[in-house]
Short mmCIF file of C-alpha atoms in Angstrom, two decimals:
data_model
loop_
_atom_site.label_atom_id
_atom_site.label_comp_id
_atom_site.label_asym_id
_atom_site.label_seq_id
_atom_site.Cartn_x
_atom_site.Cartn_y
_atom_site.Cartn_z
CA MET A 598 -0.92 13.67 17.28
CA THR A 599 2.30 13.71 19.33
CA ASN A 600 5.50 12.44 19.12
CA ALA A 601 4.40 10.48 22.34
CA ASN A 602 7.15 12.46 24.14
CA THR A 603 5.43 12.08 27.46
CA GLU A 604 3.81 8.59 27.41
CA THR A 605 4.84 5.62 29.04
CA PRO A 606 7.72 3.83 27.27
CA ALA A 607 6.83 1.64 24.38
CA ASN A 608 7.74 -2.14 24.19
CA PRO A 609 8.76 -2.45 20.40
CA THR A 610 9.23 -6.09 20.60
CA TYR A 611 5.52 -7.08 21.57
CA GLU A 612 3.03 -8.70 19.66
CA GLY A 613 -0.47 -7.48 19.66
CA TRP A 614 -2.67 -4.64 18.50
CA ALA A 615 -3.27 -1.08 19.05
CA HIS A 616 -6.01 1.06 17.99
CA LEU A 617 -4.61 4.04 15.90
CA THR A 618 -6.52 6.96 17.62
CA ASP A 619 -4.32 9.37 16.23
CA ARG A 620 -5.51 8.63 12.88
CA VAL A 621 -8.85 8.92 11.03
CA LEU A 622 -10.42 7.28 7.98
CA ALA A 623 -11.71 9.55 5.08
CA ARG A 624 -13.44 8.35 1.86
CA ILE A 625 -13.38 10.08 -1.55
CA SER A 626 -16.42 8.73 -3.68
CA GLY A 627 -17.99 10.04 -7.13
CA PRO A 628 -17.11 10.02 -10.51
CA GLY A 629 -14.13 12.24 -10.33
CA THR A 630 -12.48 10.28 -7.42
CA ASP A 631 -9.60 8.69 -9.99
CA LYS A 632 -8.77 11.59 -11.68
CA PHE A 633 -9.02 14.00 -8.63
CA VAL A 634 -6.55 11.78 -6.74
CA GLN A 635 -4.39 11.66 -9.74
CA GLY A 636 -3.93 15.36 -9.85
CA GLN A 637 -3.39 15.93 -6.26
CA PHE A 638 -1.33 12.79 -5.01
CA SER A 639 2.29 11.67 -5.84
CA GLN A 640 0.90 7.85 -6.31
CA SER A 641 -0.35 6.77 -9.70
CA VAL A 642 -4.01 5.81 -8.73
CA ASP A 643 -4.22 3.20 -11.60
CA GLU A 644 -1.88 1.02 -9.58
CA VAL A 645 -4.27 1.18 -6.29
CA THR A 646 -6.32 -1.94 -6.70
CA ALA A 647 -8.65 -4.08 -4.54
CA GLY A 648 -5.66 -6.34 -3.99
CA GLN A 649 -2.93 -3.50 -3.74
CA SER A 650 -2.78 -0.44 -1.30
CA LEU A 651 -0.22 2.11 -1.75
CA ARG A 652 1.32 5.05 0.07
CA ALA A 653 1.13 8.76 -1.50
CA ALA A 654 1.82 12.23 -0.49
CA ALA A 655 -0.30 15.42 -1.04
CA CYS A 656 2.29 18.34 -1.87
CA THR A 657 2.15 22.21 -2.19
CA PRO A 658 2.92 23.71 -5.50
CA LYS A 659 6.76 23.92 -4.17
CA GLY A 660 6.67 20.00 -3.53
CA ARG A 661 6.39 20.16 0.09
CA ALA A 662 4.43 17.31 1.61
CA TYR A 663 1.48 18.56 3.81
CA CYS A 664 -0.21 14.93 3.82
CA ILE A 665 1.33 11.48 3.91
CA THR A 666 -1.42 8.87 3.29
CA ARG A 667 -2.08 5.44 2.08
CA LEU A 668 -4.71 4.49 -0.54
CA VAL A 669 -7.29 1.58 -0.39
CA ARG A 670 -9.78 0.76 -2.96
CA ASP A 671 -13.48 0.33 -1.47
CA GLY A 672 -15.69 -0.69 -4.76
CA GLU A 673 -15.76 2.60 -6.70
CA ASP A 674 -14.37 4.63 -3.98
CA LEU A 675 -10.96 5.08 -2.46
CA LEU A 676 -10.20 5.41 1.29
CA LEU A 677 -7.15 7.41 2.81
CA SER A 678 -6.02 7.60 6.21
CA LEU A 679 -5.18 11.13 7.70
CA GLU A 680 -3.42 12.26 10.85
CA ARG A 681 -6.01 13.44 13.18
CA GLU A 682 -3.96 16.62 14.32
CA THR A 683 -3.74 17.75 10.86
CA ALA A 684 -6.95 16.15 9.28
CA ASP A 685 -8.98 19.45 9.13
CA ASP A 686 -6.35 21.36 7.50
CA THR A 687 -5.68 18.71 4.86
CA LEU A 688 -9.37 18.22 3.98
CA GLN A 689 -9.75 22.02 3.80
CA HIS A 690 -6.99 22.37 1.19
CA LEU A 691 -7.97 19.24 -0.68
CA ASN A 692 -11.50 20.40 -0.99
CA LYS A 693 -10.44 23.38 -2.73
CA TYR A 694 -9.26 21.35 -5.73
CA LEU A 695 -12.31 19.11 -5.39
CA MET A 696 -14.90 21.61 -6.29
CA LEU A 697 -13.91 21.28 -9.79
CA PHE A 698 -15.04 17.55 -9.90
CA ARG A 699 -18.99 17.87 -9.78
CA GLY A 700 -20.61 15.16 -7.70
CA THR A 701 -17.35 13.97 -5.87
CA SER A 702 -16.99 14.13 -2.21
CA LEU A 703 -14.20 13.79 0.15
CA GLY A 704 -14.86 13.41 4.28
CA VAL A 705 -13.88 11.65 7.28
CA LEU A 706 -15.82 8.62 8.36
CA ASP A 707 -17.03 8.82 11.90
CA SER A 708 -17.62 5.45 12.31
CA GLY A 709 -14.14 4.47 10.70
CA ARG A 710 -11.25 2.80 12.65
CA ILE A 711 -7.69 1.98 11.96
CA THR A 712 -5.84 -0.89 13.94
CA GLY A 713 -2.33 -1.63 14.04
CA LEU A 714 -1.34 -5.39 14.03
CA LEU A 715 2.08 -6.53 15.12
CA GLY A 716 2.99 -10.15 14.53
CA ILE A 717 1.50 -12.65 12.07
CA GLU A 718 -0.44 -14.46 14.81
CA THR A 719 -2.06 -11.33 15.60
CA ALA A 720 -3.46 -10.62 11.97
CA ARG A 721 -4.32 -14.38 11.96
CA GLN A 722 -7.04 -13.49 14.44
CA VAL A 723 -8.43 -11.31 11.78
CA ALA A 724 -8.23 -13.31 8.86
CA GLY A 725 -7.35 -16.82 9.74
CA ALA A 726 -4.88 -18.73 7.17
CA ALA A 727 -5.66 -16.57 4.43
CA THR A 728 -3.39 -13.82 6.43
CA ASP A 729 -0.47 -15.99 4.84
CA GLU A 730 -1.19 -14.76 1.38
CA LEU A 731 -0.06 -11.07 2.26
CA THR A 732 3.38 -11.57 1.71
CA ARG A 733 4.90 -8.20 0.62
CA PRO A 734 4.00 -4.47 1.75
CA GLY A 735 1.01 -2.93 0.07
CA GLN A 736 -1.27 -6.39 -0.42
CA VAL A 737 -4.48 -6.06 0.52
CA LEU A 738 -7.29 -8.82 1.57
CA SER A 739 -10.88 -7.99 2.20
CA THR A 740 -12.10 -9.82 5.14
CA ASP A 741 -15.39 -9.68 7.21
CA ASN A 742 -13.58 -7.47 9.55
CA GLY A 743 -12.45 -5.01 7.11
CA TYR A 744 -9.49 -4.26 4.90
CA LEU A 745 -6.20 -6.09 6.15
CA ILE A 746 -3.19 -4.36 4.73
CA ARG A 747 0.43 -5.84 5.01
CA VAL A 748 2.86 -2.77 5.61
CA GLU A 749 6.49 -3.09 6.35
CA ASP A 750 7.92 -5.05 8.56
CA ASP A 751 10.30 -3.48 11.51
CA SER A 752 13.69 -3.78 11.63
CA ASN A 753 13.41 -7.18 13.95
CA HIS A 754 11.62 -8.52 10.92
CA LEU A 755 8.33 -8.43 12.75
CA ALA A 756 5.29 -8.74 10.39
CA ARG A 757 2.97 -5.68 10.59
CA PHE A 758 -0.30 -5.13 9.57
CA GLU A 759 -2.85 -2.52 9.37
CA LEU A 760 -6.58 -3.40 9.61
CA TRP A 761 -9.06 -0.60 8.13
CA GLN A 762 -12.73 -0.74 9.20
CA THR A 763 -15.36 1.50 7.82
CA ASP A 764 -17.99 1.12 10.49
CA ALA A 765 -18.30 -0.48 13.79
CA GLN A 766 -17.55 -4.13 13.78
CA PRO A 767 -16.22 -6.68 16.54
CA ALA A 768 -13.17 -5.45 18.46
CA LEU A 769 -9.94 -7.81 18.64
CA PRO A 770 -9.29 -9.67 21.79
CA PRO A 771 -8.70 -7.07 24.85
CA THR A 772 -5.85 -9.35 26.05
CA SER A 773 -3.84 -8.35 23.00
CA GLU A 774 -4.21 -4.56 23.33
CA LEU A 775 -1.13 -2.66 23.57
CA PRO A 776 -0.54 1.07 23.95
CA MET A 777 -0.19 3.22 20.71
CA PRO A 778 3.29 4.31 21.57
CA THR A 779 4.18 0.69 21.04
CA TRP A 780 2.86 0.91 17.41
CA GLN A 781 4.77 4.18 16.79
CA ALA A 782 7.85 2.74 18.03
CA SER A 783 7.41 -0.06 15.23
CA GLU A 784 6.84 2.67 12.78
CA ILE A 785 10.13 4.20 13.47
CA SER A 786 11.72 1.07 13.68
CA ALA A 787 10.56 0.08 10.07
CA GLY A 788 11.49 3.63 9.02
CA VAL A 789 7.97 4.90 8.36
CA PRO A 790 7.11 8.64 9.11
CA TRP A 791 4.24 10.30 9.84
CA LEU A 792 3.63 14.21 9.72
CA THR A 793 2.56 16.57 12.57
CA ALA A 794 1.68 20.27 12.65
CA ALA A 795 5.53 20.80 13.47
CA THR A 796 6.60 18.93 10.12
CA ARG A 797 3.49 19.81 7.66
CA GLU A 798 4.93 21.22 4.33
CA ALA A 799 8.57 21.00 5.98
CA TYR A 800 10.10 18.33 3.39
CA VAL A 801 9.89 17.08 -0.32
CA PRO A 802 8.69 13.45 -0.03
CA GLN A 803 12.13 11.77 -1.04
CA MET A 804 13.59 13.54 2.14
CA LEU A 805 11.18 11.46 3.97
CA ASN A 806 12.16 8.37 1.97
CA LEU A 807 8.67 7.91 0.44
CA GLN A 808 10.23 6.88 -2.89
CA HIS A 809 11.18 3.59 -0.80
CA LEU A 810 8.07 2.98 0.70
CA GLN A 811 5.68 2.67 -2.31
CA GLY A 812 4.88 6.45 -2.02
CA ILE A 813 6.00 8.05 -5.30
CA HIS A 814 5.57 7.24 -8.85
CA PHE A 815 7.83 8.87 -11.04
CA LYS A 816 6.35 8.11 -14.33
CA LYS A 817 2.82 9.19 -13.52
CA GLY A 818 1.60 12.31 -15.30
CA CYS A 819 1.22 15.95 -13.56
CA TYR A 820 0.35 16.50 -10.08
CA THR A 821 0.65 19.22 -7.58
CA GLY A 822 4.36 19.61 -6.38
CA GLN A 823 5.36 17.01 -9.37
CA GLU A 824 7.74 19.37 -11.17
CA VAL A 825 9.91 19.96 -7.94
CA ILE A 826 9.75 16.26 -6.88
CA ALA A 827 10.58 15.13 -10.37
CA ARG A 828 13.44 17.55 -10.65
CA MET A 829 15.03 16.56 -7.50
CA HIS A 830 14.82 12.57 -8.17
CA PHE A 831 16.08 13.01 -12.04
CA LEU A 832 18.83 15.37 -11.30
CA GLY A 833 20.23 13.61 -8.42
CA GLN A 834 19.51 16.60 -6.03
CA LEU A 835 18.78 14.92 -2.82
CA LYS A 836 21.01 16.25 0.00
CA LYS A 837 19.50 15.01 3.08
CA SER A 838 16.89 11.82 3.88
CA LEU A 839 15.29 10.13 6.58
CA PHE A 840 17.71 8.43 9.23
CA ARG A 841 16.74 6.11 12.23
CA VAL A 842 18.32 7.29 15.27
CA ALA A 843 18.55 5.80 18.91
CA PHE A 844 18.86 8.26 21.80
CA SER A 845 19.59 7.89 25.54
CA GLY A 846 19.66 10.12 28.47
CA THR A 847 16.10 11.72 28.69
CA ASP A 848 12.89 10.77 29.80
CA VAL A 849 11.08 13.14 27.47
CA ALA A 850 11.25 12.24 23.73
CA PRO A 851 12.31 15.35 21.58
CA ALA A 852 9.61 16.98 19.73
CA ALA A 853 9.05 17.04 16.03
CA GLY A 854 10.76 19.92 14.52
CA THR A 855 13.76 20.00 17.09
CA ARG A 856 16.79 20.64 15.39
CA LEU A 857 19.78 18.25 15.24
CA ILE A 858 23.07 19.70 15.66
CA ALA A 859 26.66 19.05 14.51
CA ASP A 860 29.68 21.17 14.89
CA ASP A 861 27.59 24.10 16.14
CA SER A 862 25.29 23.86 13.19
CA ALA A 863 21.83 22.93 12.19
CA VAL A 864 22.17 19.82 10.19
CA GLY A 865 18.50 18.24 10.64
CA GLU A 866 15.41 17.94 12.40
CA VAL A 867 13.35 15.35 14.56
CA VAL A 868 10.43 13.96 12.26
CA ASN A 869 8.98 11.48 15.07
CA SER A 870 10.25 10.11 18.34
CA VAL A 871 8.99 7.88 20.98
CA LEU A 872 10.28 6.36 24.27
CA THR A 873 11.22 2.75 24.30
CA GLY A 874 12.29 2.28 27.63
CA GLU A 875 13.91 4.08 30.79
CA GLN A 876 15.89 7.02 29.53
CA GLN A 877 15.85 5.97 26.05
CA GLY A 878 14.08 5.70 22.76
CA GLU A 879 14.06 5.90 19.15
CA MET A 880 13.57 8.85 16.44
CA LEU A 881 13.48 9.44 12.71
CA ALA A 882 15.08 12.42 11.86
CA VAL A 883 15.51 14.08 8.45
CA ILE A 884 19.31 14.70 8.40
CA ARG A 885 22.27 16.07 5.78
CA HIS A 886 24.07 13.28 4.25
CA ASP A 887 27.32 14.82 4.80
CA ALA A 888 26.69 15.04 8.54
CA ALA A 889 25.03 11.82 9.32
CA SER A 890 28.54 10.56 10.50
CA LYS A 891 29.49 13.60 12.42
CA HIS A 892 28.66 13.70 16.31
CA LEU A 893 25.00 14.79 16.42
CA GLY A 894 23.29 16.36 19.45
CA VAL A 895 19.95 17.58 19.78
CA ASP A 896 19.19 21.30 20.35
CA GLY A 897 17.96 21.83 24.06
CA TYR A 898 18.95 18.29 25.05
CA GLU A 899 22.34 18.53 26.92
CA GLY A 900 24.43 15.33 27.32
CA LEU A 901 22.04 13.21 24.93
CA GLN A 902 23.45 10.28 23.32
CA LEU A 903 22.49 9.56 19.95
CA GLU A 904 23.36 6.49 17.53
CA VAL A 905 22.35 6.18 13.91
CA ARG A 906 20.79 2.92 13.24
CA PRO A 907 19.89 1.08 10.38
CA ILE A 908 16.46 1.63 8.44
CA PRO A 909 15.31 -1.93 7.22
CA TYR A 910 15.57 -0.72 3.33
CA PRO A 911 18.07 0.53 1.04
CA VAL A 912 18.37 4.40 0.55
CA PRO A 913 20.67 4.47 -2.56
CA GLU A 914 20.82 8.23 -2.67
CA ARG A 915 22.30 8.30 0.84
CA GLU A 916 24.77 5.33 -0.08
CA LYS A 917 26.00 7.08 -3.27
CA ALA A 918 26.50 10.40 -1.11
CA GLU A 919 28.63 8.29 1.37
CA GLN A 920 30.99 7.20 -1.47
CA PRO A 921 34.19 8.90 -1.43
CA ASP A 922 34.98 10.98 -4.57
CA THR A 923 37.64 9.35 -6.88
#
């Protein structure tokens, strides 16, 4: 998985679809499926139903996310998406815990496919008028083509969907196909991060705004990393979070893990970035709350201009940190 830092610039305003070749589908099946997921992911598995899909993170014992995924019910099984770049490492790590659940398996679906859909009309090509039933992020519609999932709108209120297919099925019309960086630009616009090899195990999920993306259930039972995640939430210890930042002055998008600088000190890191036009693009970056309003730069990018832009959902922890002391 790259940051699309050498790709043709994306046009984030287009409607159409893109095959998400940077991701793979995996299936968890067997009698221990739900118990295993409950013990390893930040989401309550009981709330993942035939009609509702939720995001989740899998974390180290220190609460650092090594996987951000989405969970979808497929009969008695659960489907999840994995970043292709880190899928092998993620599966190897999870399978260490899965050994405790006799008869339960986890593996990539070689024939699986995920397609990103931009615009309500594009989604109607898949599900027809039934698409209109999906009005909120996380809602799922089972169709002849697979599972159609409503995800977060982008910052321009463009409706976005994902189509999950577990085996080879008819393709969507080729005239509507978009390059994958266009989908990545829409993810950044929507404030939805993804992990790469450079950012794996770098952040507690709240630093990536997962609590505002249906990705953390704070009242479920224990799971790996839960103690650190819960402490940060209930004690109000979150000091940095995910920001959307526009940049200009380069034809190479900053790579994931590149440091952000303010007052000659590191104040954050690039999580994802993509070019959206000539000499310009957008990124998601984890930045310290107390530094977000300062003049920011990117390490190694002399003269790069940065502008913090709104993320299309509230981040109360950040807003509280920005309030002056009284």
